[in-house]
């Protein structure tokens, strides 16, 4: 009995001690300004009625005392497009927020706006009121109106008649969007096409996809995660899949951030003045297709910037095909891979003749060799490198001799000296001392007289998509 009484007494003493300690905590008004983990929260581009990611701001009490922040609130109050959560509580106006000495608290921010036009700026401030003075953290986001294409059990998500997409609304695709047989889809300048995770586009036999960007108003195809961090991360969506007998015309287009970029099987493509980069596997994955590319810039693709299987016909002129990647170091990272063979869905090997012409171009990577050929005996494998800067290791590495008659005026193993080849700030123009300057054939340059930025290259042509200025 005495033991029980003793334990009970000890328990109540502990409770009283904790209670007394809690009661002893006193919170004072701040006498110094707060500090923040960031002074501006840049939310990613958001779409009509689609909630953004959640962003965090840390608020620090640098004083040697516990404080009560008199008021934390959104400047626009209840009418704000933003929602905040302060120390675990949602709302827009908070009074007497406690913050222990040398401690911090989180404020979480998100936005789910309604668009009032094609594109607008949503801005607000989180205000902090205290005797030390008013402080703020700016909230900033671009808001776009959007049109959604959502595949479901009741909606196969198929375009069954000709369509034109303009830049008045962003296009958001969930699941595969299919362009039906013999249908034409035109995508006009400035249009932004966003693909959700595991989504893509399929263009069926006889259908045509025209992507009509301009120098000043590119078309963008990318994943729907718009935070700048995702600009350099692959595998955010699947691919644009061109089925046999389909046609792609692509001009001034930015295509990036998926598993494969263009996935082509016995299709036809004309690609001009475009950027294809940051794909987990291939920027262009082609099976027996016909591709003509001019002023094409590529970089940061896991297996190869261009992967050619089962032959086909390829004419690449004034292209910059680079492949550098910190993220995808375990992959092959070729510039161009080409073979006569391909294993189909039934695991059967198919073969086809190959014609590949690369002229006035740069093919370079951070590997020892930027090109790898697998030539099948008995199959046509014709290739030409004319006036190209090429990263070349050896015949055993590349699968061909750089002294072959079809390799003409080769600039071998000289760093092209790109301004910046990292995906985050990619600028594949060349520096003033680049070995690519003035090494192009003027006859070839005359067939593509302006570079990707609109500058003339008819004299002293620079290799690649950019004329040195």
Short mmCIF file of C-alpha atoms in Angstrom, two decimals:
data_model
loop_
_atom_site.label_atom_id
_atom_site.label_comp_id
_atom_site.label_asym_id
_atom_site.label_seq_id
_atom_site.Cartn_x
_atom_site.Cartn_y
_atom_site.Cartn_z
CA UNK A 1 0.00 0.00 0.00
CA UNK A 2 2.81 2.34 0.91
CA UNK A 3 4.50 1.57 -2.40
CA UNK A 4 1.30 2.39 -4.30
CA UNK A 5 0.90 5.65 -2.40
CA UNK A 6 4.52 6.50 -3.08
CA UNK A 7 4.12 5.83 -6.83
CA UNK A 8 0.93 7.89 -6.96
CA UNK A 9 2.61 10.76 -5.14
CA UNK A 10 5.59 10.60 -7.54
CA UNK A 11 3.27 10.64 -10.54
CA UNK A 12 1.41 13.74 -9.33
CA UNK A 13 4.67 15.47 -8.52
CA UNK A 14 5.81 14.79 -12.10
CA UNK A 15 2.53 16.15 -13.49
CA UNK A 16 2.83 19.26 -11.31
CA UNK A 17 6.43 19.74 -12.39
CA UNK A 18 5.53 19.54 -16.09
CA UNK A 19 2.55 21.82 -15.52
CA UNK A 20 4.69 24.32 -13.68
CA UNK A 21 7.32 24.23 -16.45
CA UNK A 22 4.64 24.80 -19.06
CA UNK A 23 3.14 27.65 -17.09
CA UNK A 24 6.58 29.18 -16.67
CA UNK A 25 6.99 29.64 -20.47
CA UNK A 26 6.53 33.30 -21.33
CA UNK A 27 6.36 34.68 -24.85
CA UNK A 28 7.40 38.27 -25.52
CA UNK A 29 6.82 40.61 -28.41
CA UNK A 30 9.64 40.43 -30.99
CA UNK A 31 12.30 43.09 -30.61
CA UNK A 32 14.22 42.04 -33.73
CA UNK A 33 13.12 41.31 -37.25
CA UNK A 34 12.44 37.75 -38.28
CA UNK A 35 14.46 36.02 -40.98
CA UNK A 36 13.20 33.73 -43.73
CA UNK A 37 14.51 30.84 -45.81
CA UNK A 38 13.46 32.81 -48.92
CA UNK A 39 12.02 36.24 -49.56
CA UNK A 40 10.07 35.21 -52.65
CA UNK A 41 8.18 31.99 -53.37
CA UNK A 42 8.09 31.32 -57.09
CA UNK A 43 5.32 28.77 -57.59
CA UNK A 44 5.41 26.80 -60.82
CA UNK A 45 3.11 27.77 -63.68
CA UNK A 46 -0.36 26.63 -62.71
CA UNK A 47 -3.44 25.90 -64.74
CA UNK A 48 -7.08 26.80 -64.38
CA UNK A 49 -8.48 25.17 -61.19
CA UNK A 50 -5.49 22.85 -60.81
CA UNK A 51 -3.77 22.98 -57.44
CA UNK A 52 -0.05 23.63 -57.49
CA UNK A 53 2.65 21.79 -55.62
CA UNK A 54 3.12 22.80 -52.01
CA UNK A 55 6.00 25.16 -51.30
CA UNK A 56 7.60 25.83 -47.92
CA UNK A 57 9.03 28.93 -46.26
CA UNK A 58 10.84 28.71 -42.92
CA UNK A 59 10.51 31.58 -40.46
CA UNK A 60 13.39 31.96 -37.98
CA UNK A 61 13.44 33.51 -34.50
CA UNK A 62 17.05 34.61 -34.01
CA UNK A 63 16.41 36.11 -30.57
CA UNK A 64 17.37 34.65 -27.20
CA UNK A 65 13.75 34.67 -26.07
CA UNK A 66 10.47 33.04 -26.97
CA UNK A 67 8.26 35.36 -28.99
CA UNK A 68 4.67 35.81 -30.11
CA UNK A 69 4.38 37.12 -33.63
CA UNK A 70 1.34 39.40 -33.34
CA UNK A 71 0.00 38.75 -36.83
CA UNK A 72 0.80 36.70 -39.96
CA UNK A 73 -1.61 37.14 -42.87
CA UNK A 74 -2.06 37.23 -46.63
CA UNK A 75 -2.12 40.79 -47.90
CA UNK A 76 -5.19 40.06 -50.06
CA UNK A 77 -6.92 38.22 -47.28
CA UNK A 78 -9.72 35.80 -48.04
CA UNK A 79 -9.81 36.93 -51.69
CA UNK A 80 -6.25 35.73 -52.30
CA UNK A 81 -5.63 33.00 -54.88
CA UNK A 82 -3.09 31.54 -52.48
CA UNK A 83 -3.65 29.28 -49.49
CA UNK A 84 -1.24 29.14 -46.57
CA UNK A 85 -0.73 26.86 -43.62
CA UNK A 86 1.09 28.33 -40.63
CA UNK A 87 2.63 25.87 -38.20
CA UNK A 88 0.10 23.18 -39.13
CA UNK A 89 -3.02 25.37 -39.27
CA UNK A 90 -4.71 26.41 -42.55
CA UNK A 91 -6.11 29.90 -43.05
CA UNK A 92 -5.25 33.36 -44.30
CA UNK A 93 -4.95 35.40 -41.06
CA UNK A 94 -3.18 34.25 -37.88
CA UNK A 95 -2.77 36.06 -34.56
CA UNK A 96 -0.18 35.59 -31.79
CA UNK A 97 1.88 32.87 -33.41
CA UNK A 98 4.34 31.40 -30.90
CA UNK A 99 7.94 30.81 -31.87
CA UNK A 100 10.54 29.52 -29.40
CA UNK A 101 13.96 31.13 -29.16
CA UNK A 102 16.48 30.12 -31.84
CA UNK A 103 13.74 28.02 -33.42
CA UNK A 104 11.78 28.12 -36.68
CA UNK A 105 8.34 27.36 -38.03
CA UNK A 106 7.08 26.33 -41.46
CA UNK A 107 4.61 28.19 -43.63
CA UNK A 108 3.27 26.08 -46.51
CA UNK A 109 2.01 27.77 -49.65
CA UNK A 110 -0.05 26.59 -52.61
CA UNK A 111 -2.27 28.10 -55.28
CA UNK A 112 -5.31 26.75 -57.15
CA UNK A 113 -6.53 29.69 -59.21
CA UNK A 114 -9.21 30.35 -61.76
CA UNK A 115 -7.79 31.79 -64.95
CA UNK A 116 -9.29 34.98 -66.35
CA UNK A 117 -7.31 34.95 -69.59
CA UNK A 118 -4.71 32.94 -71.54
CA UNK A 119 -1.94 33.88 -69.13
CA UNK A 120 -1.71 36.13 -66.09
CA UNK A 121 0.45 36.82 -63.05
CA UNK A 122 -0.81 35.87 -59.60
CA UNK A 123 0.98 37.81 -56.89
CA UNK A 124 0.40 38.27 -53.17
CA UNK A 125 2.42 38.70 -49.98
CA UNK A 126 2.59 37.00 -46.61
CA UNK A 127 2.77 39.90 -44.16
CA UNK A 128 4.41 39.66 -40.74
CA UNK A 129 3.32 42.38 -38.29
CA UNK A 130 5.30 43.03 -35.10
CA UNK A 131 6.78 45.89 -33.04
CA UNK A 132 10.04 45.31 -34.93
CA UNK A 133 8.29 46.41 -38.13
CA UNK A 134 6.36 44.91 -41.01
CA UNK A 135 8.06 42.25 -43.13
CA UNK A 136 6.86 40.21 -46.08
CA UNK A 137 7.47 37.22 -48.27
CA UNK A 138 6.34 37.65 -51.89
CA UNK A 139 4.24 34.94 -53.57
CA UNK A 140 4.47 34.79 -57.35
CA UNK A 141 3.07 32.47 -60.01
CA UNK A 142 2.09 32.43 -63.67
CA UNK A 143 -1.50 31.31 -64.19
CA UNK A 144 -2.59 29.81 -67.49
CA UNK A 145 -5.98 28.95 -68.81
CA UNK A 146 -6.00 25.34 -69.95
CA UNK A 147 -7.84 22.82 -72.07
CA UNK A 148 -7.72 19.25 -70.80
CA UNK A 149 -7.53 16.02 -72.80
CA UNK A 150 -8.15 13.18 -70.36
CA UNK A 151 -8.20 9.52 -71.31
CA UNK A 152 -10.58 7.37 -69.28
CA UNK A 153 -12.65 4.21 -69.57
CA UNK A 154 -15.45 6.26 -71.10
CA UNK A 155 -13.25 8.60 -73.16
CA UNK A 156 -10.59 7.07 -75.45
CA UNK A 157 -9.15 10.58 -75.99
CA UNK A 158 -9.02 10.42 -79.80
CA UNK A 159 -9.03 13.39 -82.19
CA UNK A 160 -11.29 12.12 -84.97
CA UNK A 161 -11.34 15.27 -87.13
CA UNK A 162 -8.83 17.93 -88.15
CA UNK A 163 -7.97 20.31 -85.34
CA UNK A 164 -5.92 23.45 -84.74
CA UNK A 165 -4.48 24.26 -81.33
CA UNK A 166 -3.70 27.90 -80.60
CA UNK A 167 -1.91 29.55 -77.72
CA UNK A 168 -5.07 30.90 -76.11
CA UNK A 169 -5.03 27.94 -73.73
CA UNK A 170 -2.39 25.51 -72.56
CA UNK A 171 -3.13 21.91 -73.57
CA UNK A 172 -2.92 19.41 -70.70
CA UNK A 173 -2.87 15.72 -71.64
CA UNK A 174 -3.68 12.92 -69.18
CA UNK A 175 -3.08 9.47 -70.63
CA UNK A 176 -2.46 9.04 -74.36
CA UNK A 177 -3.99 11.48 -76.81
CA UNK A 178 -4.44 9.80 -80.19
CA UNK A 179 -4.57 11.60 -83.54
CA UNK A 180 -6.78 9.31 -85.61
CA UNK A 181 -5.96 7.98 -89.07
CA UNK A 182 -5.80 10.65 -91.80
CA UNK A 183 -6.49 13.44 -89.30
CA UNK A 184 -4.37 16.62 -89.29
CA UNK A 185 -3.44 18.32 -86.02
CA UNK A 186 -1.93 21.80 -86.36
CA UNK A 187 -0.21 23.30 -83.33
CA UNK A 188 0.20 27.04 -83.76
CA UNK A 189 2.99 29.40 -82.56
CA UNK A 190 3.36 29.85 -78.82
CA UNK A 191 1.19 26.88 -77.87
CA UNK A 192 2.23 24.98 -74.76
CA UNK A 193 1.45 21.27 -74.61
CA UNK A 194 1.90 19.61 -71.21
CA UNK A 195 1.88 15.87 -70.56
CA UNK A 196 1.03 14.37 -67.19
CA UNK A 197 3.14 11.51 -65.83
CA UNK A 198 2.87 8.37 -68.02
CA UNK A 199 1.09 10.34 -70.75
CA UNK A 200 1.94 10.91 -74.40
CA UNK A 201 0.66 11.43 -77.93
CA UNK A 202 0.11 8.87 -80.65
CA UNK A 203 -0.22 9.80 -84.33
CA UNK A 204 -1.79 7.01 -86.37
CA UNK A 205 -1.29 5.91 -89.99
CA UNK A 206 -1.95 8.62 -92.55
CA UNK A 207 -2.28 11.30 -89.86
CA UNK A 208 -0.19 14.48 -89.86
CA UNK A 209 1.17 16.44 -86.93
CA UNK A 210 2.21 19.99 -87.87
CA UNK A 211 4.01 21.87 -85.12
CA UNK A 212 4.28 25.42 -86.40
CA UNK A 213 6.46 27.42 -84.03
CA UNK A 214 8.32 30.56 -85.04
CA UNK A 215 11.64 32.11 -84.08
CA UNK A 216 9.99 34.46 -81.59
CA UNK A 217 7.16 32.15 -80.55
CA UNK A 218 8.26 28.55 -80.08
CA UNK A 219 5.89 25.66 -79.43
CA UNK A 220 6.67 23.77 -76.21
CA UNK A 221 5.98 20.09 -75.48
CA UNK A 222 6.99 18.97 -72.00
CA UNK A 223 5.82 17.45 -68.72
CA UNK A 224 3.18 19.24 -66.68
CA UNK A 225 5.48 19.86 -63.70
CA UNK A 226 6.50 23.46 -64.33
CA UNK A 227 8.81 24.04 -61.42
CA UNK A 228 12.19 25.01 -63.01
CA UNK A 229 13.80 21.99 -61.32
CA UNK A 230 11.85 19.75 -63.72
CA UNK A 231 13.39 21.44 -66.77
CA UNK A 232 16.44 19.22 -66.29
CA UNK A 233 14.78 15.98 -65.16
CA UNK A 234 13.74 13.29 -67.69
CA UNK A 235 10.93 10.74 -67.55
CA UNK A 236 8.16 13.19 -66.62
CA UNK A 237 6.05 11.90 -69.55
CA UNK A 238 6.31 9.26 -72.30
CA UNK A 239 6.76 10.30 -75.94
CA UNK A 240 5.24 11.53 -79.18
CA UNK A 241 4.73 8.28 -81.04
CA UNK A 242 4.53 8.43 -84.83
CA UNK A 243 2.98 5.25 -86.23
CA UNK A 244 3.79 3.77 -89.71
CA UNK A 245 2.70 6.06 -92.52
CA UNK A 246 2.29 9.14 -90.31
CA UNK A 247 3.94 12.51 -90.98
CA UNK A 248 5.55 15.05 -88.68
CA UNK A 249 6.46 18.61 -89.64
CA UNK A 250 8.15 20.35 -86.73
CA UNK A 251 9.52 23.89 -86.74
CA UNK A 252 10.78 26.01 -83.83
CA UNK A 253 9.73 23.51 -81.20
CA UNK A 254 11.08 22.73 -77.73
CA UNK A 255 10.56 19.09 -76.82
CA UNK A 256 12.00 17.85 -73.53
CA UNK A 257 11.73 15.99 -70.25
CA UNK A 258 10.26 12.58 -71.14
CA UNK A 259 11.27 8.95 -71.66
CA UNK A 260 11.63 9.16 -75.44
CA UNK A 261 11.11 12.34 -77.43
CA UNK A 262 9.99 11.36 -80.91
CA UNK A 263 9.25 7.66 -81.18
CA UNK A 264 8.99 6.93 -84.91
CA UNK A 265 8.26 3.71 -86.75
CA UNK A 266 8.32 3.84 -90.55
CA UNK A 267 7.18 7.44 -90.31
CA UNK A 268 8.26 10.62 -92.08
CA UNK A 269 9.56 13.73 -90.37
CA UNK A 270 10.90 17.14 -91.31
CA UNK A 271 12.43 18.85 -88.28
CA UNK A 272 13.72 22.42 -88.39
CA UNK A 273 15.03 24.93 -85.86
CA UNK A 274 14.13 22.81 -82.87
CA UNK A 275 15.45 21.68 -79.48
CA UNK A 276 15.13 18.09 -78.24
CA UNK A 277 16.78 17.38 -74.91
CA UNK A 278 16.62 15.64 -71.54
CA UNK A 279 15.11 12.24 -72.26
CA UNK A 280 15.68 9.11 -70.22
CA UNK A 281 16.34 6.95 -73.29
CA UNK A 282 16.35 8.65 -76.72
CA UNK A 283 15.66 12.12 -78.04
CA UNK A 284 14.69 10.56 -81.39
CA UNK A 285 14.00 6.82 -81.50
CA UNK A 286 13.51 5.80 -85.11
CA UNK A 287 12.67 2.47 -86.72
CA UNK A 288 13.01 2.44 -90.51
CA UNK A 289 11.85 6.03 -90.82
CA UNK A 290 12.72 8.95 -93.09
CA UNK A 291 13.93 12.06 -91.27
CA UNK A 292 15.23 15.35 -92.59
CA UNK A 293 16.59 17.64 -89.87
CA UNK A 294 18.04 21.14 -90.18
CA UNK A 295 19.17 23.41 -87.34
CA UNK A 296 18.36 20.75 -84.77
CA UNK A 297 19.87 21.03 -81.26
CA UNK A 298 19.98 17.96 -78.99
CA UNK A 299 21.50 17.16 -75.59
CA UNK A 300 21.15 15.14 -72.38
CA UNK A 301 19.64 11.83 -73.53
CA UNK A 302 20.36 8.57 -71.71
CA UNK A 303 20.95 6.01 -74.45
CA UNK A 304 21.45 8.24 -77.47
CA UNK A 305 20.35 11.61 -78.76
CA UNK A 306 19.36 9.85 -81.99
CA UNK A 307 18.78 6.09 -82.03
CA UNK A 308 18.33 4.52 -85.49
CA UNK A 309 17.07 0.96 -85.81
CA UNK A 310 16.19 -1.22 -88.83
CA UNK A 311 17.67 1.34 -91.18
CA UNK A 312 15.82 4.17 -92.89
CA UNK A 313 16.91 7.42 -94.53
CA UNK A 314 18.32 10.31 -92.52
CA UNK A 315 19.65 13.67 -93.68
CA UNK A 316 21.02 15.84 -90.87
CA UNK A 317 22.31 19.28 -91.85
CA UNK A 318 23.73 21.96 -89.56
CA UNK A 319 22.72 20.03 -86.45
CA UNK A 320 24.27 20.23 -83.00
CA UNK A 321 23.96 16.75 -81.52
CA UNK A 322 25.55 16.83 -78.10
CA UNK A 323 25.14 14.45 -75.19
CA UNK A 324 26.28 15.54 -71.77
CA UNK A 325 24.61 14.48 -68.55
CA UNK A 326 25.43 14.29 -64.86
CA UNK A 327 22.09 12.67 -64.06
CA UNK A 328 22.33 9.89 -66.70
CA UNK A 329 25.96 8.88 -66.25
CA UNK A 330 25.22 5.15 -66.14
CA UNK A 331 23.74 5.22 -69.66
CA UNK A 332 25.51 5.00 -73.03
CA UNK A 333 24.90 8.66 -73.96
CA UNK A 334 25.74 8.36 -77.65
CA UNK A 335 25.20 11.24 -80.02
CA UNK A 336 24.08 8.92 -82.84
CA UNK A 337 23.50 5.17 -82.62
CA UNK A 338 22.59 3.35 -85.85
CA UNK A 339 21.95 -0.28 -86.78
CA UNK A 340 20.25 -2.24 -89.56
CA UNK A 341 18.38 -4.39 -87.04
CA UNK A 342 15.48 -4.11 -84.64
CA UNK A 343 13.66 -6.60 -82.46
CA UNK A 344 9.91 -6.25 -82.78
CA UNK A 345 7.26 -6.76 -80.13
CA UNK A 346 7.39 -10.53 -80.76
CA UNK A 347 11.16 -10.51 -80.18
CA UNK A 348 11.78 -11.26 -83.86
CA UNK A 349 14.67 -9.52 -85.59
CA UNK A 350 13.78 -7.25 -88.50
CA UNK A 351 16.37 -5.72 -90.83
CA UNK A 352 16.47 -2.77 -93.21
CA UNK A 353 18.80 -0.71 -95.38
CA UNK A 354 20.29 2.46 -93.91
CA UNK A 355 21.26 5.76 -95.54
CA UNK A 356 22.65 8.38 -93.16
CA UNK A 357 24.05 11.74 -94.27
CA UNK A 358 25.40 14.17 -91.65
CA UNK A 359 26.70 17.48 -92.99
CA UNK A 360 28.10 20.67 -91.43
CA UNK A 361 27.21 19.32 -88.01
CA UNK A 362 28.65 18.71 -84.56
CA UNK A 363 28.29 15.27 -82.95
CA UNK A 364 29.93 15.37 -79.55
CA UNK A 365 29.51 13.97 -76.05
CA UNK A 366 31.29 13.39 -72.75
CA UNK A 367 31.93 9.77 -73.80
CA UNK A 368 35.09 8.74 -75.68
CA UNK A 369 33.03 8.22 -78.80
CA UNK A 370 29.87 10.07 -79.83
CA UNK A 371 28.82 7.73 -82.66
CA UNK A 372 28.27 3.99 -82.62
CA UNK A 373 27.34 1.92 -85.68
CA UNK A 374 26.32 -1.75 -85.82
CA UNK A 375 26.45 -2.76 -89.47
CA UNK A 376 24.68 -5.97 -90.47
CA UNK A 377 26.41 -8.06 -93.18
CA UNK A 378 24.37 -8.18 -96.36
CA UNK A 379 22.40 -5.03 -95.51
CA UNK A 380 23.00 -1.63 -97.07
CA UNK A 381 24.67 0.71 -94.58
CA UNK A 382 25.65 3.91 -96.35
CA UNK A 383 26.81 6.85 -94.29
CA UNK A 384 28.43 10.21 -94.93
CA UNK A 385 30.04 12.65 -92.51
CA UNK A 386 30.83 15.78 -94.46
CA UNK A 387 32.45 18.76 -92.76
CA UNK A 388 31.58 17.60 -89.26
CA UNK A 389 33.17 17.95 -85.85
CA UNK A 390 33.08 14.47 -84.39
CA UNK A 391 34.12 12.84 -81.11
CA UNK A 392 35.77 9.66 -82.39
CA UNK A 393 37.69 7.10 -80.34
CA UNK A 394 38.47 4.14 -82.57
CA UNK A 395 36.97 1.81 -85.16
CA UNK A 396 36.25 -0.75 -82.45
CA UNK A 397 34.41 1.86 -80.43
CA UNK A 398 32.57 3.54 -83.31
CA UNK A 399 32.00 0.64 -85.69
CA UNK A 400 33.47 2.49 -88.69
CA UNK A 401 36.74 3.99 -89.91
CA UNK A 402 37.11 7.75 -89.74
CA UNK A 403 39.36 7.45 -92.80
CA UNK A 404 36.57 5.98 -94.94
CA UNK A 405 35.91 7.83 -98.24
CA UNK A 406 32.51 8.87 -96.90
CA UNK A 407 34.12 10.80 -94.03
CA UNK A 408 35.03 14.15 -95.59
CA UNK A 409 36.82 17.12 -93.99
CA UNK A 410 36.47 15.72 -90.47
CA UNK A 411 37.34 17.83 -87.43
CA UNK A 412 38.14 15.03 -85.00
CA UNK A 413 38.22 15.06 -81.20
CA UNK A 414 38.42 18.82 -80.82
CA UNK A 415 36.25 20.27 -78.09
CA UNK A 416 33.61 22.43 -79.81
CA UNK A 417 33.75 24.81 -76.81
CA UNK A 418 30.05 25.22 -76.20
CA UNK A 419 29.08 28.25 -74.14
CA UNK A 420 27.28 25.98 -71.66
CA UNK A 421 26.36 22.35 -72.24
CA UNK A 422 24.71 21.68 -68.86
CA UNK A 423 20.96 21.20 -69.20
CA UNK A 424 20.06 23.76 -66.51
CA UNK A 425 21.55 26.64 -68.52
CA UNK A 426 21.99 24.96 -71.88
CA UNK A 427 23.54 27.19 -74.53
CA UNK A 428 25.12 25.19 -77.33
CA UNK A 429 26.42 28.19 -79.21
CA UNK A 430 30.20 28.00 -79.59
CA UNK A 431 32.80 30.33 -78.13
CA UNK A 432 34.98 32.63 -80.20
CA UNK A 433 37.91 30.19 -80.28
CA UNK A 434 35.85 27.13 -81.25
CA UNK A 435 37.34 24.82 -83.90
CA UNK A 436 33.84 24.65 -85.45
CA UNK A 437 34.00 28.23 -86.73
CA UNK A 438 34.49 28.53 -90.49
CA UNK A 439 34.78 24.77 -91.04
CA UNK A 440 31.46 24.27 -92.83
CA UNK A 441 30.97 23.69 -96.53
CA UNK A 442 29.52 26.85 -98.12
CA UNK A 443 27.63 24.70 -100.64
CA UNK A 444 25.95 22.80 -97.80
CA UNK A 445 25.33 26.02 -95.84
CA UNK A 446 23.56 27.49 -98.88
CA UNK A 447 20.88 24.80 -98.48
CA UNK A 448 20.19 26.05 -94.91
CA UNK A 449 21.15 29.74 -95.30
CA UNK A 450 20.09 30.93 -91.83
CA UNK A 451 20.91 29.40 -88.47
CA UNK A 452 18.50 28.49 -85.67
CA UNK A 453 18.59 32.08 -84.38
CA UNK A 454 17.90 33.59 -87.80
CA UNK A 455 21.46 34.71 -88.64
CA UNK A 456 22.94 34.25 -92.10
CA UNK A 457 25.59 31.55 -92.54
CA UNK A 458 26.19 31.81 -96.28
CA UNK A 459 29.82 32.87 -95.72
CA UNK A 460 32.36 31.35 -93.32
CA UNK A 461 29.79 28.85 -92.01
CA UNK A 462 30.12 27.51 -88.47
CA UNK A 463 29.44 23.83 -87.91
CA UNK A 464 26.27 23.02 -86.02
CA UNK A 465 22.96 24.81 -85.62
CA UNK A 466 24.42 28.17 -84.53
CA UNK A 467 26.45 30.53 -86.71
CA UNK A 468 29.12 32.21 -84.63
CA UNK A 469 28.41 35.95 -84.33
#
